């Protein structure tokens, strides 16, 4: 599947162009079983999150209830209905990570970034979330920065990770 990106002369995709792209994505997936999650992933890639009016558009175009779209978007922690920061940090609080210091890592991040879990820094740089098991239990505690998994995180490593995001 090839999705073309059209842009206005300022280099940014307009709202109408984003919507057209989403409609084309939905058409490309038409008839494929279980495509809602994949479509929402692509939509989140366009907007950075899942605005409610776009969830409504997906619902109309896929001919499914908006409650189903909303249900999926709120069930999976990797979807967000709020704008996120440039870097989304997800601290694993699954059992292995929790017992090896995951909660302390989350606490340090709330202090260092000055936001609660679920929040975004005022400069829109970082969003902080927690999740359960990211499949790196052997090297706990682990966390993710956007799509990258960070293993054996400790306070020193945490400083380096945040510095890398500058
Ligand atoms: S419990 Fe954290 S990676 Fe599995």
Short mmCIF file of N, CA and C and ligand atoms in Angstrom, two decimals:
data_model
loop_
_atom_site.label_atom_id
_atom_site.label_comp_id
_atom_site.label_asym_id
_atom_site.label_seq_id
_atom_site.Cartn_x
_atom_site.Cartn_y
_atom_site.Cartn_z
N UNK A 1 0.84 -1.18 0.00
CA UNK A 1 0.00 0.00 0.00
C UNK A 1 0.88 1.24 0.00
N UNK A 2 0.55 2.18 -0.89
CA UNK A 2 1.33 3.39 -0.91
C UNK A 2 0.43 4.57 -0.59
N UNK A 3 0.77 5.31 0.46
CA UNK A 3 -0.05 6.46 0.84
C UNK A 3 0.72 7.70 0.47
N UNK A 4 0.14 8.52 -0.41
CA UNK A 4 0.83 9.72 -0.84
C UNK A 4 0.56 10.87 0.11
N UNK A 5 1.56 11.69 0.33
CA UNK A 5 1.40 12.85 1.20
C UNK A 5 1.35 14.10 0.31
N UNK A 6 0.24 14.81 0.38
CA UNK A 6 0.18 16.06 -0.38
C UNK A 6 0.36 17.21 0.61
N UNK A 7 1.02 18.25 0.19
CA UNK A 7 1.30 19.35 1.11
C UNK A 7 1.01 20.69 0.43
N UNK A 8 0.73 21.69 1.26
CA UNK A 8 0.56 23.03 0.71
C UNK A 8 1.94 23.64 0.51
N UNK A 9 2.01 24.85 -0.07
CA UNK A 9 3.30 25.43 -0.43
C UNK A 9 4.15 25.74 0.80
N UNK A 10 3.53 25.86 2.00
CA UNK A 10 4.32 26.14 3.20
C UNK A 10 5.01 24.87 3.71
N UNK A 11 4.74 23.75 3.07
CA UNK A 11 5.39 22.50 3.45
C UNK A 11 4.60 21.69 4.44
N UNK A 12 3.55 22.28 4.99
CA UNK A 12 2.74 21.56 5.98
C UNK A 12 1.48 21.03 5.31
N UNK A 13 1.09 19.83 5.73
CA UNK A 13 -0.14 19.25 5.21
C UNK A 13 -1.33 20.01 5.81
N UNK A 14 -2.27 20.38 4.98
CA UNK A 14 -3.45 21.09 5.51
C UNK A 14 -4.39 20.08 6.18
N UNK A 15 -5.35 20.61 6.93
CA UNK A 15 -6.33 19.75 7.60
C UNK A 15 -7.10 18.92 6.57
N UNK A 16 -7.49 19.58 5.48
CA UNK A 16 -8.25 18.86 4.43
C UNK A 16 -7.40 17.75 3.83
N UNK A 17 -6.12 18.02 3.64
CA UNK A 17 -5.23 17.00 3.06
C UNK A 17 -5.03 15.83 4.03
N UNK A 18 -4.96 16.16 5.32
CA UNK A 18 -4.83 15.07 6.32
C UNK A 18 -6.07 14.19 6.27
N UNK A 19 -7.23 14.81 6.20
CA UNK A 19 -8.49 14.04 6.16
C UNK A 19 -8.56 13.19 4.89
N UNK A 20 -8.14 13.77 3.77
CA UNK A 20 -8.13 13.00 2.51
C UNK A 20 -7.23 11.79 2.65
N UNK A 21 -6.09 12.01 3.29
CA UNK A 21 -5.14 10.90 3.46
C UNK A 21 -5.75 9.79 4.32
N UNK A 22 -6.45 10.20 5.37
CA UNK A 22 -7.08 9.21 6.25
C UNK A 22 -8.16 8.43 5.48
N UNK A 23 -8.92 9.14 4.66
CA UNK A 23 -9.96 8.46 3.87
C UNK A 23 -9.32 7.44 2.92
N UNK A 24 -8.19 7.82 2.32
CA UNK A 24 -7.50 6.87 1.42
C UNK A 24 -6.98 5.66 2.20
N UNK A 25 -6.46 5.91 3.40
CA UNK A 25 -5.97 4.80 4.25
C UNK A 25 -7.12 3.83 4.53
N UNK A 26 -8.26 4.39 4.91
CA UNK A 26 -9.41 3.54 5.23
C UNK A 26 -9.83 2.73 3.99
N UNK A 27 -9.81 3.39 2.83
CA UNK A 27 -10.16 2.67 1.59
C UNK A 27 -9.18 1.53 1.33
N UNK A 28 -7.90 1.81 1.56
CA UNK A 28 -6.86 0.77 1.33
C UNK A 28 -7.07 -0.45 2.23
N UNK A 29 -7.62 -0.21 3.41
CA UNK A 29 -7.81 -1.32 4.36
C UNK A 29 -9.19 -1.97 4.24
N UNK A 30 -10.04 -1.43 3.36
CA UNK A 30 -11.42 -1.92 3.30
C UNK A 30 -11.46 -3.43 3.04
N UNK A 31 -12.29 -4.10 3.83
CA UNK A 31 -12.46 -5.54 3.66
C UNK A 31 -11.44 -6.38 4.41
N UNK A 32 -10.46 -5.72 5.02
CA UNK A 32 -9.47 -6.49 5.78
C UNK A 32 -9.93 -6.64 7.22
N UNK A 33 -9.86 -7.86 7.68
CA UNK A 33 -10.29 -8.20 9.04
C UNK A 33 -9.40 -7.49 10.07
N UNK A 34 -10.01 -6.96 11.10
CA UNK A 34 -9.26 -6.40 12.23
C UNK A 34 -8.35 -5.24 11.87
N UNK A 35 -8.80 -4.39 10.94
CA UNK A 35 -7.92 -3.32 10.47
C UNK A 35 -8.01 -2.05 11.32
N UNK A 36 -8.96 -1.98 12.25
CA UNK A 36 -9.16 -0.73 12.99
C UNK A 36 -7.90 -0.29 13.74
N UNK A 37 -7.23 -1.24 14.38
CA UNK A 37 -6.03 -0.87 15.16
C UNK A 37 -4.96 -0.31 14.23
N UNK A 38 -4.76 -0.97 13.08
CA UNK A 38 -3.74 -0.49 12.14
C UNK A 38 -4.10 0.91 11.61
N UNK A 39 -5.37 1.09 11.32
CA UNK A 39 -5.81 2.41 10.82
C UNK A 39 -5.58 3.48 11.88
N UNK A 40 -5.93 3.17 13.13
CA UNK A 40 -5.75 4.16 14.19
C UNK A 40 -4.27 4.48 14.41
N UNK A 41 -3.41 3.47 14.23
CA UNK A 41 -1.96 3.70 14.31
C UNK A 41 -1.52 4.72 13.27
N UNK A 42 -1.99 4.52 12.04
CA UNK A 42 -1.61 5.43 10.95
C UNK A 42 -2.18 6.82 11.19
N UNK A 43 -3.41 6.87 11.70
CA UNK A 43 -4.03 8.17 11.98
C UNK A 43 -3.24 8.89 13.08
N UNK A 44 -2.84 8.14 14.10
CA UNK A 44 -2.06 8.76 15.18
C UNK A 44 -0.71 9.25 14.65
N UNK A 45 -0.18 8.55 13.66
CA UNK A 45 1.07 8.99 13.02
C UNK A 45 0.89 10.32 12.30
N UNK A 46 -0.29 10.60 11.83
CA UNK A 46 -0.56 11.85 11.11
C UNK A 46 -0.79 13.00 12.08
N UNK A 47 -1.58 12.76 13.12
CA UNK A 47 -1.93 13.83 14.06
C UNK A 47 -1.08 13.86 15.32
N UNK A 48 -0.43 12.75 15.62
CA UNK A 48 0.33 12.66 16.87
C UNK A 48 -0.56 12.17 18.01
N UNK A 49 -1.86 12.16 17.79
CA UNK A 49 -2.83 11.64 18.74
C UNK A 49 -4.12 11.39 17.97
N UNK A 50 -5.19 11.01 18.69
CA UNK A 50 -6.43 10.69 18.00
C UNK A 50 -7.53 11.69 18.39
N UNK A 51 -7.60 12.81 17.68
CA UNK A 51 -8.65 13.79 18.01
C UNK A 51 -10.03 13.14 17.87
N UNK A 52 -10.97 13.56 18.73
CA UNK A 52 -12.28 12.91 18.73
C UNK A 52 -12.98 13.07 17.38
N UNK A 53 -12.86 14.24 16.76
CA UNK A 53 -13.56 14.44 15.47
C UNK A 53 -12.99 13.52 14.39
N UNK A 54 -11.71 13.14 14.53
CA UNK A 54 -11.12 12.22 13.55
C UNK A 54 -11.58 10.78 13.86
N UNK A 55 -11.79 10.49 15.14
CA UNK A 55 -12.37 9.18 15.49
C UNK A 55 -13.77 9.07 14.88
N UNK A 56 -14.49 10.19 14.87
CA UNK A 56 -15.83 10.20 14.25
C UNK A 56 -15.72 9.96 12.75
N UNK A 57 -14.72 10.58 12.13
CA UNK A 57 -14.52 10.38 10.68
C UNK A 57 -14.22 8.91 10.38
N UNK A 58 -13.35 8.31 11.19
CA UNK A 58 -13.01 6.89 11.01
C UNK A 58 -14.26 6.04 11.16
N UNK A 59 -15.07 6.36 12.17
CA UNK A 59 -16.30 5.61 12.42
C UNK A 59 -17.24 5.69 11.21
N UNK A 60 -17.44 6.92 10.69
CA UNK A 60 -18.34 7.10 9.53
C UNK A 60 -17.81 6.35 8.32
N UNK A 61 -16.53 6.51 8.03
CA UNK A 61 -15.96 5.91 6.82
C UNK A 61 -15.87 4.39 6.90
N UNK A 62 -15.69 3.87 8.12
CA UNK A 62 -15.61 2.41 8.26
C UNK A 62 -16.99 1.81 8.52
N UNK A 63 -17.97 2.70 8.70
CA UNK A 63 -19.34 2.27 8.97
C UNK A 63 -19.41 1.38 10.22
N UNK A 64 -18.78 1.87 11.25
CA UNK A 64 -18.83 1.19 12.55
C UNK A 64 -19.18 2.24 13.61
N UNK A 65 -19.74 1.81 14.75
CA UNK A 65 -20.11 2.81 15.77
C UNK A 65 -18.90 3.56 16.31
N UNK A 66 -19.08 4.84 16.58
CA UNK A 66 -17.98 5.63 17.13
C UNK A 66 -17.56 5.07 18.48
N UNK A 67 -18.51 4.43 19.19
CA UNK A 67 -18.18 3.84 20.49
C UNK A 67 -17.13 2.73 20.33
N UNK A 68 -17.15 2.04 19.18
CA UNK A 68 -16.16 0.98 18.94
C UNK A 68 -14.77 1.59 18.72
N UNK A 69 -14.74 2.68 17.95
CA UNK A 69 -13.45 3.36 17.70
C UNK A 69 -12.92 3.91 19.01
N UNK A 70 -13.79 4.57 19.76
CA UNK A 70 -13.41 5.15 21.04
C UNK A 70 -12.94 4.06 22.01
N UNK A 71 -13.65 2.93 21.99
CA UNK A 71 -13.30 1.82 22.88
C UNK A 71 -11.89 1.31 22.61
N UNK A 72 -11.54 1.15 21.34
CA UNK A 72 -10.20 0.67 20.98
C UNK A 72 -9.16 1.74 21.34
N UNK A 73 -9.48 3.00 21.04
CA UNK A 73 -8.49 4.06 21.27
C UNK A 73 -8.21 4.27 22.75
N UNK A 74 -9.17 3.93 23.60
CA UNK A 74 -8.93 4.10 25.03
C UNK A 74 -8.41 2.81 25.70
N UNK A 75 -8.61 1.67 25.03
CA UNK A 75 -8.17 0.40 25.62
C UNK A 75 -6.65 0.24 25.56
N UNK A 76 -6.06 0.62 24.42
CA UNK A 76 -4.62 0.43 24.24
C UNK A 76 -3.86 1.68 24.68
N UNK A 77 -2.85 1.43 25.53
CA UNK A 77 -2.14 2.58 26.10
C UNK A 77 -1.31 3.34 25.07
N UNK A 78 -1.02 2.71 23.92
CA UNK A 78 -0.22 3.45 22.92
C UNK A 78 -1.05 4.44 22.11
N UNK A 79 -2.36 4.44 22.33
CA UNK A 79 -3.18 5.47 21.69
C UNK A 79 -3.44 6.58 22.69
N UNK A 80 -3.52 7.80 22.16
CA UNK A 80 -3.81 8.94 23.03
C UNK A 80 -4.87 9.82 22.38
N UNK A 81 -5.80 10.29 23.20
CA UNK A 81 -6.80 11.21 22.65
C UNK A 81 -6.42 12.66 22.96
N UNK A 82 -5.25 12.83 23.59
CA UNK A 82 -4.75 14.17 23.89
C UNK A 82 -3.44 14.38 23.13
N UNK A 83 -3.14 15.64 22.74
CA UNK A 83 -1.85 15.90 22.10
C UNK A 83 -0.71 15.49 23.02
N UNK A 84 0.31 14.87 22.45
CA UNK A 84 1.45 14.42 23.26
C UNK A 84 2.65 15.31 22.99
N UNK A 85 3.64 15.17 23.87
CA UNK A 85 4.88 15.90 23.67
C UNK A 85 5.70 15.28 22.55
N UNK A 86 6.81 15.95 22.22
CA UNK A 86 7.70 15.44 21.18
C UNK A 86 8.22 14.05 21.54
N UNK A 87 8.50 13.86 22.83
CA UNK A 87 8.96 12.55 23.31
C UNK A 87 7.93 12.00 24.30
N UNK A 88 7.45 10.81 24.02
CA UNK A 88 6.56 10.14 24.98
C UNK A 88 7.37 9.11 25.75
N UNK A 89 7.48 9.31 27.05
CA UNK A 89 8.21 8.38 27.89
C UNK A 89 7.20 7.47 28.58
N UNK A 90 7.39 6.18 28.41
CA UNK A 90 6.48 5.21 29.06
C UNK A 90 7.32 4.35 29.99
N UNK A 91 7.06 4.46 31.27
CA UNK A 91 7.79 3.67 32.25
C UNK A 91 7.04 2.38 32.49
N UNK A 92 7.75 1.27 32.43
CA UNK A 92 7.10 -0.02 32.65
C UNK A 92 6.92 -0.26 34.15
N UNK A 93 5.69 -0.54 34.52
CA UNK A 93 5.39 -0.89 35.91
C UNK A 93 4.83 -2.31 36.01
N UNK A 94 5.24 -3.14 35.05
CA UNK A 94 4.92 -4.56 35.16
C UNK A 94 5.69 -5.13 36.36
N UNK A 95 5.37 -6.34 36.76
CA UNK A 95 5.92 -6.88 38.02
C UNK A 95 7.45 -6.85 38.06
N UNK A 96 8.11 -7.36 37.02
CA UNK A 96 9.58 -7.42 37.03
C UNK A 96 10.19 -6.03 37.16
N UNK A 97 9.65 -5.08 36.43
CA UNK A 97 10.19 -3.72 36.48
C UNK A 97 9.85 -3.05 37.80
N UNK A 98 8.65 -3.31 38.28
CA UNK A 98 8.23 -2.68 39.53
C UNK A 98 9.15 -3.08 40.67
N UNK A 99 9.43 -4.39 40.78
CA UNK A 99 10.26 -4.84 41.92
C UNK A 99 11.72 -4.43 41.75
N UNK A 100 12.12 -4.09 40.54
CA UNK A 100 13.52 -3.66 40.34
C UNK A 100 13.66 -2.14 40.20
N UNK A 101 12.68 -1.41 40.65
CA UNK A 101 12.86 0.05 40.73
C UNK A 101 12.06 0.86 39.73
N UNK A 102 11.13 0.25 39.02
CA UNK A 102 10.34 0.99 38.04
C UNK A 102 9.56 2.14 38.66
N UNK A 103 9.00 1.91 39.86
CA UNK A 103 8.21 2.96 40.51
C UNK A 103 9.11 4.15 40.86
N UNK A 104 10.35 3.86 41.27
CA UNK A 104 11.29 4.94 41.60
C UNK A 104 11.64 5.74 40.34
N UNK A 105 11.79 5.03 39.22
CA UNK A 105 12.09 5.70 37.94
C UNK A 105 10.92 6.64 37.58
N UNK A 106 9.70 6.13 37.74
CA UNK A 106 8.53 6.95 37.42
C UNK A 106 8.48 8.18 38.33
N UNK A 107 8.78 7.97 39.62
CA UNK A 107 8.76 9.08 40.58
C UNK A 107 9.80 10.15 40.22
N UNK A 108 11.01 9.68 39.89
CA UNK A 108 12.06 10.63 39.50
C UNK A 108 11.66 11.44 38.27
N UNK A 109 11.01 10.76 37.34
CA UNK A 109 10.60 11.46 36.12
C UNK A 109 9.55 12.52 36.42
N UNK A 110 8.61 12.20 37.32
CA UNK A 110 7.60 13.21 37.65
C UNK A 110 8.28 14.42 38.30
N UNK A 111 9.31 14.15 39.12
CA UNK A 111 10.00 15.26 39.78
C UNK A 111 10.85 16.06 38.78
N UNK A 112 11.60 15.33 37.94
CA UNK A 112 12.51 16.00 37.00
C UNK A 112 11.74 16.78 35.94
N UNK A 113 10.68 16.17 35.42
CA UNK A 113 9.94 16.84 34.34
C UNK A 113 8.87 17.79 34.88
N UNK A 114 8.52 17.61 36.16
CA UNK A 114 7.50 18.48 36.75
C UNK A 114 6.10 18.19 36.23
N UNK A 115 5.85 16.94 35.85
CA UNK A 115 4.49 16.56 35.41
C UNK A 115 4.08 15.26 36.10
N UNK A 116 2.80 15.09 36.23
CA UNK A 116 2.28 13.82 36.75
C UNK A 116 2.21 12.82 35.61
N UNK A 117 2.05 11.54 35.97
CA UNK A 117 1.83 10.51 34.95
C UNK A 117 0.56 10.87 34.18
N UNK A 118 0.67 10.81 32.86
CA UNK A 118 -0.47 11.19 32.02
C UNK A 118 -0.36 12.63 31.53
N UNK A 119 0.64 13.35 32.06
CA UNK A 119 0.78 14.77 31.71
C UNK A 119 1.83 15.02 30.64
N UNK A 120 1.83 16.26 30.18
CA UNK A 120 2.80 16.72 29.16
C UNK A 120 3.43 18.00 29.68
N UNK A 121 4.73 18.16 29.49
CA UNK A 121 5.40 19.36 29.98
C UNK A 121 4.87 20.59 29.23
N UNK A 122 4.90 21.76 29.89
CA UNK A 122 4.34 22.97 29.25
C UNK A 122 4.99 23.30 27.90
N UNK A 123 6.26 22.90 27.71
CA UNK A 123 6.91 23.19 26.42
C UNK A 123 6.58 22.11 25.37
N UNK A 124 5.69 21.18 25.71
CA UNK A 124 5.27 20.09 24.80
C UNK A 124 6.43 19.18 24.39
N UNK A 125 7.44 19.13 25.22
CA UNK A 125 8.58 18.28 24.87
C UNK A 125 8.38 16.83 25.32
N UNK A 126 7.91 16.65 26.56
CA UNK A 126 7.77 15.29 27.10
C UNK A 126 6.35 15.01 27.57
N UNK A 127 5.91 13.80 27.26
CA UNK A 127 4.69 13.26 27.89
C UNK A 127 5.13 12.06 28.71
N UNK A 128 4.52 11.89 29.86
CA UNK A 128 4.90 10.80 30.75
C UNK A 128 3.74 9.85 30.96
N UNK A 129 4.01 8.58 30.71
CA UNK A 129 2.97 7.56 30.88
C UNK A 129 3.58 6.33 31.55
N UNK A 130 2.72 5.46 32.04
CA UNK A 130 3.20 4.18 32.54
C UNK A 130 2.50 3.08 31.76
N UNK A 131 3.14 1.93 31.70
CA UNK A 131 2.51 0.80 31.03
C UNK A 131 2.93 -0.50 31.69
N UNK A 132 2.32 -1.58 31.26
CA UNK A 132 2.58 -2.89 31.88
C UNK A 132 3.33 -3.78 30.92
N UNK A 133 4.52 -4.17 31.27
CA UNK A 133 5.37 -5.10 30.53
C UNK A 133 5.54 -4.77 29.06
N UNK A 134 6.77 -4.41 28.72
CA UNK A 134 7.09 -4.10 27.34
C UNK A 134 7.99 -5.19 26.75
N UNK A 135 8.02 -6.34 27.44
CA UNK A 135 8.75 -7.48 26.90
C UNK A 135 10.25 -7.43 27.13
N UNK A 136 10.71 -6.67 28.10
CA UNK A 136 12.14 -6.59 28.38
C UNK A 136 12.39 -6.94 29.84
N UNK A 137 11.58 -7.87 30.38
CA UNK A 137 11.63 -8.18 31.82
C UNK A 137 13.02 -8.62 32.28
N UNK A 138 13.77 -9.32 31.42
CA UNK A 138 15.10 -9.81 31.79
C UNK A 138 16.07 -8.68 32.07
N UNK A 139 15.79 -7.51 31.53
CA UNK A 139 16.68 -6.37 31.72
C UNK A 139 15.92 -5.20 32.36
N UNK A 140 15.10 -5.57 33.33
CA UNK A 140 14.30 -4.56 34.06
C UNK A 140 15.20 -3.74 34.99
N UNK A 141 14.80 -2.53 35.34
CA UNK A 141 13.59 -1.86 34.90
C UNK A 141 13.74 -1.26 33.50
N UNK A 142 12.65 -1.27 32.77
CA UNK A 142 12.71 -0.80 31.39
C UNK A 142 11.71 0.34 31.19
N UNK A 143 11.97 1.11 30.15
CA UNK A 143 11.01 2.15 29.77
C UNK A 143 11.15 2.40 28.28
N UNK A 144 10.25 3.13 27.72
CA UNK A 144 10.32 3.45 26.30
C UNK A 144 10.37 4.96 26.11
N UNK A 145 11.14 5.38 25.13
CA UNK A 145 11.11 6.78 24.69
C UNK A 145 10.65 6.72 23.24
N UNK A 146 9.48 7.21 22.99
CA UNK A 146 8.80 6.99 21.71
C UNK A 146 8.81 5.49 21.42
N UNK A 147 9.44 5.03 20.33
CA UNK A 147 9.37 3.59 20.03
C UNK A 147 10.60 2.83 20.53
N UNK A 148 11.53 3.52 21.18
CA UNK A 148 12.78 2.89 21.58
C UNK A 148 12.72 2.34 23.00
N UNK A 149 13.15 1.10 23.18
CA UNK A 149 13.13 0.49 24.52
C UNK A 149 14.46 0.77 25.21
N UNK A 150 14.40 1.26 26.43
CA UNK A 150 15.58 1.52 27.25
C UNK A 150 15.59 0.49 28.38
N UNK A 151 16.68 -0.24 28.51
CA UNK A 151 16.74 -1.33 29.49
C UNK A 151 17.65 -0.96 30.66
N UNK A 152 17.46 -1.67 31.77
CA UNK A 152 18.28 -1.48 32.98
C UNK A 152 18.44 0.00 33.31
N UNK A 153 17.34 0.67 33.38
CA UNK A 153 17.37 2.11 33.65
C UNK A 153 17.67 2.35 35.13
N UNK A 154 18.58 3.25 35.39
CA UNK A 154 18.87 3.68 36.76
C UNK A 154 18.95 5.21 36.74
N UNK A 155 19.08 5.84 37.89
CA UNK A 155 19.06 7.31 37.90
C UNK A 155 20.10 7.95 36.97
N UNK A 156 21.33 7.40 36.92
CA UNK A 156 22.35 7.98 36.05
C UNK A 156 21.96 7.83 34.58
N UNK A 157 21.50 6.63 34.26
CA UNK A 157 21.11 6.37 32.88
C UNK A 157 19.92 7.26 32.49
N UNK A 158 19.05 7.50 33.46
CA UNK A 158 17.89 8.34 33.20
C UNK A 158 18.33 9.75 32.79
N UNK A 159 19.32 10.27 33.49
CA UNK A 159 19.84 11.61 33.15
C UNK A 159 20.36 11.62 31.73
N UNK A 160 21.12 10.56 31.38
CA UNK A 160 21.67 10.49 30.01
C UNK A 160 20.56 10.41 28.97
N UNK A 161 19.54 9.62 29.28
CA UNK A 161 18.43 9.46 28.32
C UNK A 161 17.75 10.81 28.09
N UNK A 162 17.48 11.53 29.18
CA UNK A 162 16.82 12.84 29.02
C UNK A 162 17.72 13.82 28.30
N UNK A 163 19.03 13.74 28.56
CA UNK A 163 19.97 14.64 27.87
C UNK A 163 19.98 14.36 26.37
N UNK A 164 19.83 13.09 26.01
CA UNK A 164 19.82 12.71 24.59
C UNK A 164 18.62 13.31 23.86
N UNK A 165 17.59 13.61 24.61
CA UNK A 165 16.38 14.18 24.00
C UNK A 165 16.50 15.69 23.78
N UNK A 166 17.59 16.29 24.21
CA UNK A 166 17.76 17.74 24.02
C UNK A 166 18.24 18.09 22.64
S1 LIG B 1 7.66 -6.14 33.47
FE1 LIG B 1 8.71 -4.47 32.56
S2 LIG B 1 9.41 -5.31 30.73
FE2 LIG B 1 8.24 -6.90 31.56
#
